Coordinates of C-alpha atoms in Angstrom, one line a residue:
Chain A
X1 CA 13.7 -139.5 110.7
X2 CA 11.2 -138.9 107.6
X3 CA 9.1 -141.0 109.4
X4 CA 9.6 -138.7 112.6
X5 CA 8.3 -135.6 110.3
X6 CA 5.5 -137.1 108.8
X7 CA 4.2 -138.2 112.1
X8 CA 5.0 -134.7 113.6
X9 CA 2.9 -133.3 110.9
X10 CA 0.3 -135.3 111.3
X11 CA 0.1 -133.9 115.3
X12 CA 1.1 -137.3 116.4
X13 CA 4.1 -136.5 118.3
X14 CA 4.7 -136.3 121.8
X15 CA 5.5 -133.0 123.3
X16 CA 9.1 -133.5 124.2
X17 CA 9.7 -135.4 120.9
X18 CA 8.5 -133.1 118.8
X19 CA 10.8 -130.7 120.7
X20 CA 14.2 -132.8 119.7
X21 CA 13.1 -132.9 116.1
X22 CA 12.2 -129.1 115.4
X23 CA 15.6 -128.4 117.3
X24 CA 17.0 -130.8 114.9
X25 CA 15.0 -129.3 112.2
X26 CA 16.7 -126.1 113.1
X27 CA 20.3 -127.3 112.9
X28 CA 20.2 -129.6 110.3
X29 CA 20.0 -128.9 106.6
X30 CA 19.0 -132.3 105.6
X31 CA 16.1 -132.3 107.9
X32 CA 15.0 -129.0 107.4
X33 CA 14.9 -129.8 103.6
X34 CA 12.8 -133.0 104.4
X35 CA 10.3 -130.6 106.7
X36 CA 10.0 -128.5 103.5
X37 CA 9.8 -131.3 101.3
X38 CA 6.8 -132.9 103.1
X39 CA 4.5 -129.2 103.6
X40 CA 5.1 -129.1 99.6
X41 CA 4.3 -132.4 99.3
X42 CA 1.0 -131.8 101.3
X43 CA 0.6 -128.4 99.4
X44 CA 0.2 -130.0 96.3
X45 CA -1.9 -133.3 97.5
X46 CA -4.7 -130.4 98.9
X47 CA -4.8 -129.1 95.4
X48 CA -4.5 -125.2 95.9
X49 CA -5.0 -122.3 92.9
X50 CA -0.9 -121.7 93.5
X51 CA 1.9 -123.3 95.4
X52 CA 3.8 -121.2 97.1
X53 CA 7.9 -121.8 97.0
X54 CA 10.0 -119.0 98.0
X55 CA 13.3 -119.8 97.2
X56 CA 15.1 -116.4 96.7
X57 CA 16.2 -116.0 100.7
X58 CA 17.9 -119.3 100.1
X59 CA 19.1 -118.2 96.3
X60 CA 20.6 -115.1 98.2
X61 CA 22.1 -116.7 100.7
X62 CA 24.3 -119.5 98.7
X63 CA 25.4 -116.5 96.6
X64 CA 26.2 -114.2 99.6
X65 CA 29.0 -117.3 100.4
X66 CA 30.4 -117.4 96.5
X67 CA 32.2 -114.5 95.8
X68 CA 35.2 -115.5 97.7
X69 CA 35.9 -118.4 97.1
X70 CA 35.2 -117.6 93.0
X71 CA 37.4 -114.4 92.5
X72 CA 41.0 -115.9 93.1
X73 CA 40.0 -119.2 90.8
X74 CA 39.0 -117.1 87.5
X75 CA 41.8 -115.1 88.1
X76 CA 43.4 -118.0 88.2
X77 CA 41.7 -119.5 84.8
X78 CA 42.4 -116.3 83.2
X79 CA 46.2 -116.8 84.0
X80 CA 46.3 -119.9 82.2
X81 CA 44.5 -119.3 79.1
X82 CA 46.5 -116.1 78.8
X83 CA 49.8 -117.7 77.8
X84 CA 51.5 -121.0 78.0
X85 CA 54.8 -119.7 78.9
X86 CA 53.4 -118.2 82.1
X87 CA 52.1 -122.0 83.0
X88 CA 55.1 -122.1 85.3
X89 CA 54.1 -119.2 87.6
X90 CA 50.3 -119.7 86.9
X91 CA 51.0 -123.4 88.8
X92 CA 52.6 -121.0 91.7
X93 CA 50.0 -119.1 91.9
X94 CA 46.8 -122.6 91.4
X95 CA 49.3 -123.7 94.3
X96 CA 48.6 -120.8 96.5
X97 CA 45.0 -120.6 95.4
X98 CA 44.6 -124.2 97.1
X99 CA 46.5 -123.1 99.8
X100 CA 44.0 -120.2 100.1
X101 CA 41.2 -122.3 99.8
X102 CA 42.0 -125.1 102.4
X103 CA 42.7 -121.9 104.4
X104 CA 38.9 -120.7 103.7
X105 CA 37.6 -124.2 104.1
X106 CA 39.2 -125.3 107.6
X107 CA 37.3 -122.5 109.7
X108 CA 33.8 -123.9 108.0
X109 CA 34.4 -127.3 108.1
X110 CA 34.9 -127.0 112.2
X111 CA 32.0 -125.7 113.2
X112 CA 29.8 -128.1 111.2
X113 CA 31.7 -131.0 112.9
X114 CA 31.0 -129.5 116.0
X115 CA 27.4 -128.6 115.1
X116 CA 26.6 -132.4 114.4
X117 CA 28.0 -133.6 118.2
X118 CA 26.0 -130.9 119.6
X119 CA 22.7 -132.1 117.2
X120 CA 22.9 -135.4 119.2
X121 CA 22.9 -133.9 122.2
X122 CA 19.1 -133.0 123.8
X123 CA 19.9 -129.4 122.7
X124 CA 18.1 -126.1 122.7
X125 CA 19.0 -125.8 126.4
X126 CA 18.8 -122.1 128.1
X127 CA 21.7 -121.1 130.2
X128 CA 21.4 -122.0 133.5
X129 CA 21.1 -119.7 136.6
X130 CA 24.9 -121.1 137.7
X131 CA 26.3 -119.2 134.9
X132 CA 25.0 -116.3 135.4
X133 CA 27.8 -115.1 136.7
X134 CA 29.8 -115.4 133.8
X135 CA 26.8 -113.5 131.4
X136 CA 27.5 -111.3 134.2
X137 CA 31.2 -110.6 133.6
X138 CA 30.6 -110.1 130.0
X139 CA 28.4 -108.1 130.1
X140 CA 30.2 -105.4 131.4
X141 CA 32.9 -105.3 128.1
X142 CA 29.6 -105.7 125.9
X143 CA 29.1 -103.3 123.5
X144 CA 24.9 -104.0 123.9
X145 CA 25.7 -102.3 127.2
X146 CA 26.5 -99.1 125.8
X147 CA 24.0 -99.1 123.4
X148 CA 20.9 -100.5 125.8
X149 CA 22.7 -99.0 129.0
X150 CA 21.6 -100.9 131.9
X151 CA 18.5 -102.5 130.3
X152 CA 21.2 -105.4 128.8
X153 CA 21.4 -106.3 132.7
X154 CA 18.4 -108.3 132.8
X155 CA 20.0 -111.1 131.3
X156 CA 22.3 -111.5 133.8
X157 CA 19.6 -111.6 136.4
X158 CA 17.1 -113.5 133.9
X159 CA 14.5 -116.3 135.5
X160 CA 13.0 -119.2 134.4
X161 CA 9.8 -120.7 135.8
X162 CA 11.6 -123.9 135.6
X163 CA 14.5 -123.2 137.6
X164 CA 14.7 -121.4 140.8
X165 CA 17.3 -118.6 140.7
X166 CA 20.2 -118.4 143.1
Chain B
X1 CA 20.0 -78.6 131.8
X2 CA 23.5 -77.3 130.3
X3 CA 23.8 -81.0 129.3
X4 CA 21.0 -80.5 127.7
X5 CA 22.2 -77.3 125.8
X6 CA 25.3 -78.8 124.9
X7 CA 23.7 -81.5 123.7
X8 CA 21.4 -79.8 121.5
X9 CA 24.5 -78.0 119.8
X10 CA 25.8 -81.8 119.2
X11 CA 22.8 -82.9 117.5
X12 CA 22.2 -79.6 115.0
X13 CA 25.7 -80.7 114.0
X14 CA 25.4 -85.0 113.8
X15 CA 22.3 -83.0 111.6
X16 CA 24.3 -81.3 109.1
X17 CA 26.6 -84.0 109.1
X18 CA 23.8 -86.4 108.4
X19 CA 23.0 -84.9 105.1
X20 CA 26.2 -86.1 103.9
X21 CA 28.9 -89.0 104.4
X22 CA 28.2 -91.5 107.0
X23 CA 24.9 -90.4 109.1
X24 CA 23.9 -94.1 110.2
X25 CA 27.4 -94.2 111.6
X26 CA 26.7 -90.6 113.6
X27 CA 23.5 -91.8 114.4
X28 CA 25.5 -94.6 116.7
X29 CA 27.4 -91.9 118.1
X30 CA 24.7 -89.8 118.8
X31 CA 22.9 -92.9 120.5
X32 CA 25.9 -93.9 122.6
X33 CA 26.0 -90.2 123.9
X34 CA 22.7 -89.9 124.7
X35 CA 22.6 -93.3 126.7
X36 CA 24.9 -91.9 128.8
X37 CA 24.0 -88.6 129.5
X38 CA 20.3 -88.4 129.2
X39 CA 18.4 -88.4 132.7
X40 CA 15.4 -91.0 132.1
X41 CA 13.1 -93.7 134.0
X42 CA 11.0 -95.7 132.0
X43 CA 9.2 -99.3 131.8
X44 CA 10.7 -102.1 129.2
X45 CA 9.9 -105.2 128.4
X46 CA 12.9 -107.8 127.1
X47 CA 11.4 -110.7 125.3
X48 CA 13.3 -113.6 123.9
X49 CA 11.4 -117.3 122.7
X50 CA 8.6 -117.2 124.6
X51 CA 10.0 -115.9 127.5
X52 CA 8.9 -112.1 128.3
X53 CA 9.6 -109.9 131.2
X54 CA 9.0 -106.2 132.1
X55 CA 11.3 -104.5 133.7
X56 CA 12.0 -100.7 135.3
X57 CA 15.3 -98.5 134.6
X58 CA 16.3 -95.3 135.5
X59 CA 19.6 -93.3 134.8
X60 CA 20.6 -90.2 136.5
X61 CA 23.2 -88.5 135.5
X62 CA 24.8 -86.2 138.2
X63 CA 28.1 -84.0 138.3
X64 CA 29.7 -86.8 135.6
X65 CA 28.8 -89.5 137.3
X66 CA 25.9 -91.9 136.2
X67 CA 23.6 -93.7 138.6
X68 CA 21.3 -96.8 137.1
X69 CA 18.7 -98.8 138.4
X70 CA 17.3 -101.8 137.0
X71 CA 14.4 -103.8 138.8
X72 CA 12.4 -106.6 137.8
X73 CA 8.8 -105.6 138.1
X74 CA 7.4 -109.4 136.8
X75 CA 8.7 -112.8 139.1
X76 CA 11.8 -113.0 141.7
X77 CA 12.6 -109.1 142.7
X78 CA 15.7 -108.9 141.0
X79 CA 18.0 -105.4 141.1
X80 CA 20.9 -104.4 139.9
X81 CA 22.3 -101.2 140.6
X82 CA 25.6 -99.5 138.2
X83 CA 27.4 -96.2 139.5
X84 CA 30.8 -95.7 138.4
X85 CA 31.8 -98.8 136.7
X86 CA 30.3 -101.0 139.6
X87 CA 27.4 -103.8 139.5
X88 CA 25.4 -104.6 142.5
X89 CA 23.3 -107.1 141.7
X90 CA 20.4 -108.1 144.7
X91 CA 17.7 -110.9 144.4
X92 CA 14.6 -111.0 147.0
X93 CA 16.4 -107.6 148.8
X94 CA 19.8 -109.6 149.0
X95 CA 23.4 -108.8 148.0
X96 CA 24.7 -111.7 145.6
X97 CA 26.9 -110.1 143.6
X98 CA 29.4 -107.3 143.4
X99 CA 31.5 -106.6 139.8
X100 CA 34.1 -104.4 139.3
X101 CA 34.6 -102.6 135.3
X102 CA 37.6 -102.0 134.3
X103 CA 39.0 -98.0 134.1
X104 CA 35.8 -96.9 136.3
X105 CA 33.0 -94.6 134.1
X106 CA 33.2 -95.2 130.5
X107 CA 32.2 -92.4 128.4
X108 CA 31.9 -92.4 125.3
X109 CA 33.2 -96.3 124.8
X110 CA 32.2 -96.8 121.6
X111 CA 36.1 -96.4 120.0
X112 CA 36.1 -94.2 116.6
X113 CA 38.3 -97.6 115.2
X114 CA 35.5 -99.9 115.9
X115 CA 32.9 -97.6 114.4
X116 CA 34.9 -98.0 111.0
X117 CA 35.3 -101.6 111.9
X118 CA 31.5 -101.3 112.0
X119 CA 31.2 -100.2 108.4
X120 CA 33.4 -102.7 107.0
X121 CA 31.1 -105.7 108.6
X122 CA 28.0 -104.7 108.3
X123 CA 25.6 -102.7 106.0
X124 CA 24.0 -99.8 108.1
X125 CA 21.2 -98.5 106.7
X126 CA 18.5 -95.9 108.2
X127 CA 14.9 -97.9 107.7
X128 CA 12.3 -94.9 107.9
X129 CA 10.5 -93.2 111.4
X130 CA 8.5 -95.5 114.0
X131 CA 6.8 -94.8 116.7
X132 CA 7.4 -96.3 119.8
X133 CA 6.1 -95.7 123.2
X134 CA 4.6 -92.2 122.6
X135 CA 7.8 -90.9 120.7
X136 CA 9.0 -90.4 117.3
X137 CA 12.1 -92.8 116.3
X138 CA 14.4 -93.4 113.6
X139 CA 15.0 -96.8 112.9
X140 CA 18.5 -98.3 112.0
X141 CA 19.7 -101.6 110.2
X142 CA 22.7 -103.0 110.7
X143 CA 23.1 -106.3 108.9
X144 CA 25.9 -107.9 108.6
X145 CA 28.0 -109.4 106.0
X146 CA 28.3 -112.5 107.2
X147 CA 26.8 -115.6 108.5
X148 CA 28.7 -115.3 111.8
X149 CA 26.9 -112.2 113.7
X150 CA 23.3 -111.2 113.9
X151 CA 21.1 -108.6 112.4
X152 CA 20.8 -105.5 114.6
X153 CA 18.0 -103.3 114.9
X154 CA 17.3 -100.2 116.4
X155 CA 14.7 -97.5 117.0
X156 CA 16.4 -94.3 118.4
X157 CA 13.9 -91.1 119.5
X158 CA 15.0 -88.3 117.1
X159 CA 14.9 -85.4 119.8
X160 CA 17.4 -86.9 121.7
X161 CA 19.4 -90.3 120.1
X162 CA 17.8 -92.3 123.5
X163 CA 17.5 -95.6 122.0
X164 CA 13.6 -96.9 122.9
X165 CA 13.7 -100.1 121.3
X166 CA 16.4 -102.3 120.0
X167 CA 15.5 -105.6 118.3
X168 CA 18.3 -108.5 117.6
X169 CA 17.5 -110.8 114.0
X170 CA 18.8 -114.1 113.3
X171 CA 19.6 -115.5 109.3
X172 CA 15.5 -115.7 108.5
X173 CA 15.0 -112.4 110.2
X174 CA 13.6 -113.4 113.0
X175 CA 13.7 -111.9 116.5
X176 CA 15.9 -113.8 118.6
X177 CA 16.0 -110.8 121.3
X178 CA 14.2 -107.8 122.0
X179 CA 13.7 -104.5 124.5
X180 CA 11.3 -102.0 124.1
X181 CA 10.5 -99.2 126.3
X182 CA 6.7 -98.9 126.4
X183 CA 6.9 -96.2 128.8
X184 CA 9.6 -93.7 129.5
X185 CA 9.5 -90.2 130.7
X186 CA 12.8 -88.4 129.3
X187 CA 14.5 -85.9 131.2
X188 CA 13.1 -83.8 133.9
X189 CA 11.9 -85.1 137.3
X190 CA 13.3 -88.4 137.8
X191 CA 13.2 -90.1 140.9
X192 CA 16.4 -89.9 142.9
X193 CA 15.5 -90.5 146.3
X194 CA 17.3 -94.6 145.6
X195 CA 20.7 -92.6 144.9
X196 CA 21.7 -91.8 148.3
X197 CA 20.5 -95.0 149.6
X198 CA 22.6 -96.7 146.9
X199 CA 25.7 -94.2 148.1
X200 CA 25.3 -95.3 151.3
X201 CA 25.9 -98.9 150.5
X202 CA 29.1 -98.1 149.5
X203 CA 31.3 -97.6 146.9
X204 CA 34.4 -97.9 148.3
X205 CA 33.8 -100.2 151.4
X206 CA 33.9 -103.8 151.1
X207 CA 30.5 -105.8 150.5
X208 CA 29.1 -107.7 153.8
X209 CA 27.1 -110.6 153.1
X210 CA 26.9 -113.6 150.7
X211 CA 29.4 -112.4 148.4
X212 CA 32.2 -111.8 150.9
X213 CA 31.7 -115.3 152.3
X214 CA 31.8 -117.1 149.4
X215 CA 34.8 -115.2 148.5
X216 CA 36.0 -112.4 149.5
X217 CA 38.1 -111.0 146.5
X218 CA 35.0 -110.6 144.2
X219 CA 34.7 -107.2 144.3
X220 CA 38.2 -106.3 143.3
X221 CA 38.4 -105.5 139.3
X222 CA 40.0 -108.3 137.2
X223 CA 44.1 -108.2 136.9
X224 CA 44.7 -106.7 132.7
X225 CA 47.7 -109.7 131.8
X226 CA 48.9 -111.4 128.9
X227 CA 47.9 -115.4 129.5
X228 CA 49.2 -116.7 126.4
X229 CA 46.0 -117.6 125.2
X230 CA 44.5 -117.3 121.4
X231 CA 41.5 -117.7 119.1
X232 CA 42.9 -118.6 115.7
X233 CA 39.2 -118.8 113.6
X234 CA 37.5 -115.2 115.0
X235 CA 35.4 -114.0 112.8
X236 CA 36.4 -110.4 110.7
X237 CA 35.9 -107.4 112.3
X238 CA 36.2 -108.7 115.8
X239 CA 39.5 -107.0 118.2
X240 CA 40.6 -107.9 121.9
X241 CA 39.1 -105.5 123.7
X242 CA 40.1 -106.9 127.4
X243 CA 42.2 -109.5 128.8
X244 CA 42.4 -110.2 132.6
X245 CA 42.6 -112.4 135.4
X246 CA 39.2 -112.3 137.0
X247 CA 38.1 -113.7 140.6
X248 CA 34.9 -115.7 140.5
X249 CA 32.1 -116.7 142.9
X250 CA 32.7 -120.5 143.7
X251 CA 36.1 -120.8 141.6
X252 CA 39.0 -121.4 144.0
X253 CA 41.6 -120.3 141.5
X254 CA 40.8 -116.7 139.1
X255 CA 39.3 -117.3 135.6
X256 CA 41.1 -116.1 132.3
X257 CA 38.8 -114.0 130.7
X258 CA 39.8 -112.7 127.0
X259 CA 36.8 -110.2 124.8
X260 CA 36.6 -109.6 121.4
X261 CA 34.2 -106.9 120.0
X262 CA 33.4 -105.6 116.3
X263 CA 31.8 -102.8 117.9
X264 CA 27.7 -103.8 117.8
X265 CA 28.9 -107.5 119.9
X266 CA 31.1 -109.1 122.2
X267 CA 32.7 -112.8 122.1
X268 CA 34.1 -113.1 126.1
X269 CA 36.3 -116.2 126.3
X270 CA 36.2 -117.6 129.5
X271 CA 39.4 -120.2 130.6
X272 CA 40.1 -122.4 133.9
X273 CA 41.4 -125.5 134.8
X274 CA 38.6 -127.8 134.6
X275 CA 36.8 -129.8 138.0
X276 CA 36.2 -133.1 137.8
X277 CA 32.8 -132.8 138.8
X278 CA 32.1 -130.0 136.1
X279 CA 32.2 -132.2 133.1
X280 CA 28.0 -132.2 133.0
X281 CA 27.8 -128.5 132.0
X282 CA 29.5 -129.1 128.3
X283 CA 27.5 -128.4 125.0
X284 CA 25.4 -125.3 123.9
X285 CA 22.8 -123.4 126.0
X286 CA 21.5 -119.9 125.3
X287 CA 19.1 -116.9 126.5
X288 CA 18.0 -114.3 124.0
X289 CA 20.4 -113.2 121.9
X290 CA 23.4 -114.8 124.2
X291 CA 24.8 -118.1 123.0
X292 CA 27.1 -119.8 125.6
X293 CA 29.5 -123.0 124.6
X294 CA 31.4 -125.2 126.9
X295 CA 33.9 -128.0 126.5
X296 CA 37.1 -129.3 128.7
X297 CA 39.9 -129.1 126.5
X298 CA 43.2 -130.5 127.9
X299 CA 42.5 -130.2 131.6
X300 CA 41.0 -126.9 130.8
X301 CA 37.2 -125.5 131.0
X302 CA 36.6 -123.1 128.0
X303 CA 33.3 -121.0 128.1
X304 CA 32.7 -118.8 125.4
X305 CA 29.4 -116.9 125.3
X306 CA 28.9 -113.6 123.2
X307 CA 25.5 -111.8 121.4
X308 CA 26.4 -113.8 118.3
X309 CA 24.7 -117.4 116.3
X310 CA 25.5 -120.4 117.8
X311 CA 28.1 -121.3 115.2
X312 CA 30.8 -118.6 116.1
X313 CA 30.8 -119.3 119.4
X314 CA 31.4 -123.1 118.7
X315 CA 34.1 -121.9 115.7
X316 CA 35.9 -119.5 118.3
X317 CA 35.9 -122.6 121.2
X318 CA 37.6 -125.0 118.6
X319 CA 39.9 -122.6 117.8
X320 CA 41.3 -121.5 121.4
X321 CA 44.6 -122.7 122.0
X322 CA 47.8 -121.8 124.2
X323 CA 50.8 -119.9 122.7
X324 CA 52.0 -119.2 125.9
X325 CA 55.5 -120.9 127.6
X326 CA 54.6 -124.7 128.1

């Protein structure tokens, strides 16, 4: 895969190849981190006046998904430390603070599952002309509708040079 | 014109209200009002990846009843025509399709309950006065506060709440969708000579062609039921807004179709029992801001498609399961 990147960068990829990877780029965290990896890397071999590493998007992002899994464990902490004789009831409550979590976790840990079948697949695909129809019957209960109006419609209707509408 | 008055009188107070309390929130309103009762014809272009196309629309709004057109000016002539909660759709001057909305004319559909749903998932936020095609606009933020939705962006002209561009963001900010008009004339003589034409192919009689071939049914509106389906992992915010049976072109038996909104998108859940020769179309596709999913799942085809990221639609699919009787 690094190898895959480095080539890439280089301009030594094939068209369709290159495709796969940045779509894998895109999905992937690991990959994306090796993309930024090996600009920085080139960054500093080329010897500029400053290197340029912006990392307070990602900074705000990680905290953005804190919070809620932090608030209910201090509490939880706090509880403890408080008294020993309310151990009993703070175990309860660690108890259903696990509970919470796995609750939290589950919905996360799905989707990433999911994400990595879909990374194998040759993704990135548009929706084809076939279903159409459904775009079609949601877009009447979308909301985009009432804000746009009509002008939502031409996704229903949308063409690609590729593919011949029906 | 009295729409016009009356309108006028609505603005002065979403103004005074503005000052104080929630004026992004107004500002929706206002928008929402003024799509639907503003007479305009303009030229917009709806751009997604690299794809780009220009397109005309124009609204007419007569005795409480709106009229729409919406042609393709760039590739395949493609036109859909809206009046009174129905869709023709034509490609190359022929009928394909015919839909049905539910309850006829909506107006005003945005709910008060999802406005302060609205609130509570994202952070609105007026962003200064552009200027887009000719007009003076406020623009309005609307990011969310989670991972699962998109940034929404809009540019709505200040005289009158008509929005003139709206622009959908993904996590880095960038554009995953966008319409803007770069022409538009707003109110007075819009062309209406299409209108009687469009009258004449009838709102009430059954559509000839294609569409009754392939299935005659189509243009009757989806049944409202209870199928005993659920999503257990849907993102906050997000409430069923429809349930029905609906007929579909090429489906021999009608498709379950359940939709969530949190009032700025829609999640539509699409369920039927699964053809054998169907099992190529699984995985994730999209177009603009649209992300569509597909699986079988236990004899059953799910399709869920909605204006959110990629991952929600594949955390709602994995997450659809039947509560019904077995």
């Amino acid at each position: 895969m690094k190898h895959k990147i480095s080539v890439l960068m280089d301009g030594e990829l094939f068209e369709d190849e290159a495709e796969v990877l940045f779509d894998q780029i895109k999905r992937d965290s690991s990959t994306h981190l090796d993309w930024a990896t090996y600009h920085l890397i080139g960054d500093v071999l080329r010897q500029p006046d400053s290197i340029h590493r912006d990392i307070s998007a990602r900074v705000r992002e990680r905290m953005l998904n804190e919070p809620t899994v932090l608030v209910p464990r201090s509490r939880a902490l706090k509880q403890r430390v408080r008294t020993v004789a309310l151990s009993a009831a703070a175990s309860l409550l660690a108890v259903g603070v696990v509970a919470w979590m796995s609750l939290q976790i589950s919905p996360e840990a799905a989707p990433q599952m999911a994400m990595q079948q879909a990374a194998l697949r040759p993704a990135s695909l548009q929706i084809q002309p076939k279903s159409n129809d459904y775009l079609m019957a949601h877009q009447e209960f979308s909301p985009s509708t009432d804000l746009n109006g009509g002008a939502s419609y031409i996704r229903t209707v949308s063409y690609s040079l590729e593919e011949k509408p029906q | 014109m009295r729409l016009w008055v009356g309108f006028g009188g609505l603005l002065l107070v979403m103004n005074a209200f503005a000052a104080e309390g929630q004026p992004t929130i107004d500002w929706l309103k206002t928008v929402v009002f003024a799509g639907h009762q503003t007479d305009y014809s303009g030229v917009f272009i709806y751009q997604y990846d690299s794809h780009v196309e220009t397109s005309r629309i124009t609204h007419v709004v007569e005795s409480d009843s709106e009229y729409e057109r919406l042609e393709s000016l760039d590739g395949p002539k493609r036109e859909i025509i809206r009046h009174h909660g129905q869709v023709w759709c034509y490609i190359n001057h022929k009928m394909v399709q015919v839909d049905s909305q539910q309850g006829g004319s909506r107006f005003p559909s945005l709910l008060p309950g999802q406005l302060s749903a609205l609130s509570g998932n994202y952070l609105v936020k007026e962003a200064g006065l552009e200027r887009v095609a000719g007009y003076n606009t406020q623009v309005i933020i609307f990011q969310p506060k989670d991972s699962l939705r998109y940034t929404h962006k809009i540019w709505a002209h200040t005289d009158t709440g008509l929005l003139l561009k709206t622009a959908v963001l993904g996590d880095k900010n960038q554009v995953v969708e966008q319409y803007t008009f770069t022409q538009l004339k707003i109110g007075g003589d819009v062309d209406r000579a299409w209108i009687a034409s469009s009258k004449g192919t009838g709102v009430s009689s059954k559509p000839t062609g294609a569409v009754s071939r392939n299935n005659p049914d189509v243009s009757k509106a989806g049944t409202p039921i209870n199928s005993g389906w659920v999503v257990d992992a849907l993102p906050a915010g997000f409430k069923k807004t429809m349930e029905v049976h609906r007929p579909m072109r090429g489906k021999h038996a009608p498709v379950t179709q359940l939709v969530f909104s949190d009032g700025l998108s829609a999640i539509s859940v699409f369920i039927e029992p699964s053809d054998a020769d169907e099992d190529d179309v699984e995985g994730l596709s999209s177009r603009g801001a649209v992300n569509l999913y597909r699986k079988v799942v236990d004899g059953h085809l799910l399709t869920v498609l909605g204006e959110v990221p990629s991952r929600t639609v594949m955390q709602v699919l994995d997450s659809v399961r039947y509560n019904g009787k077995p």
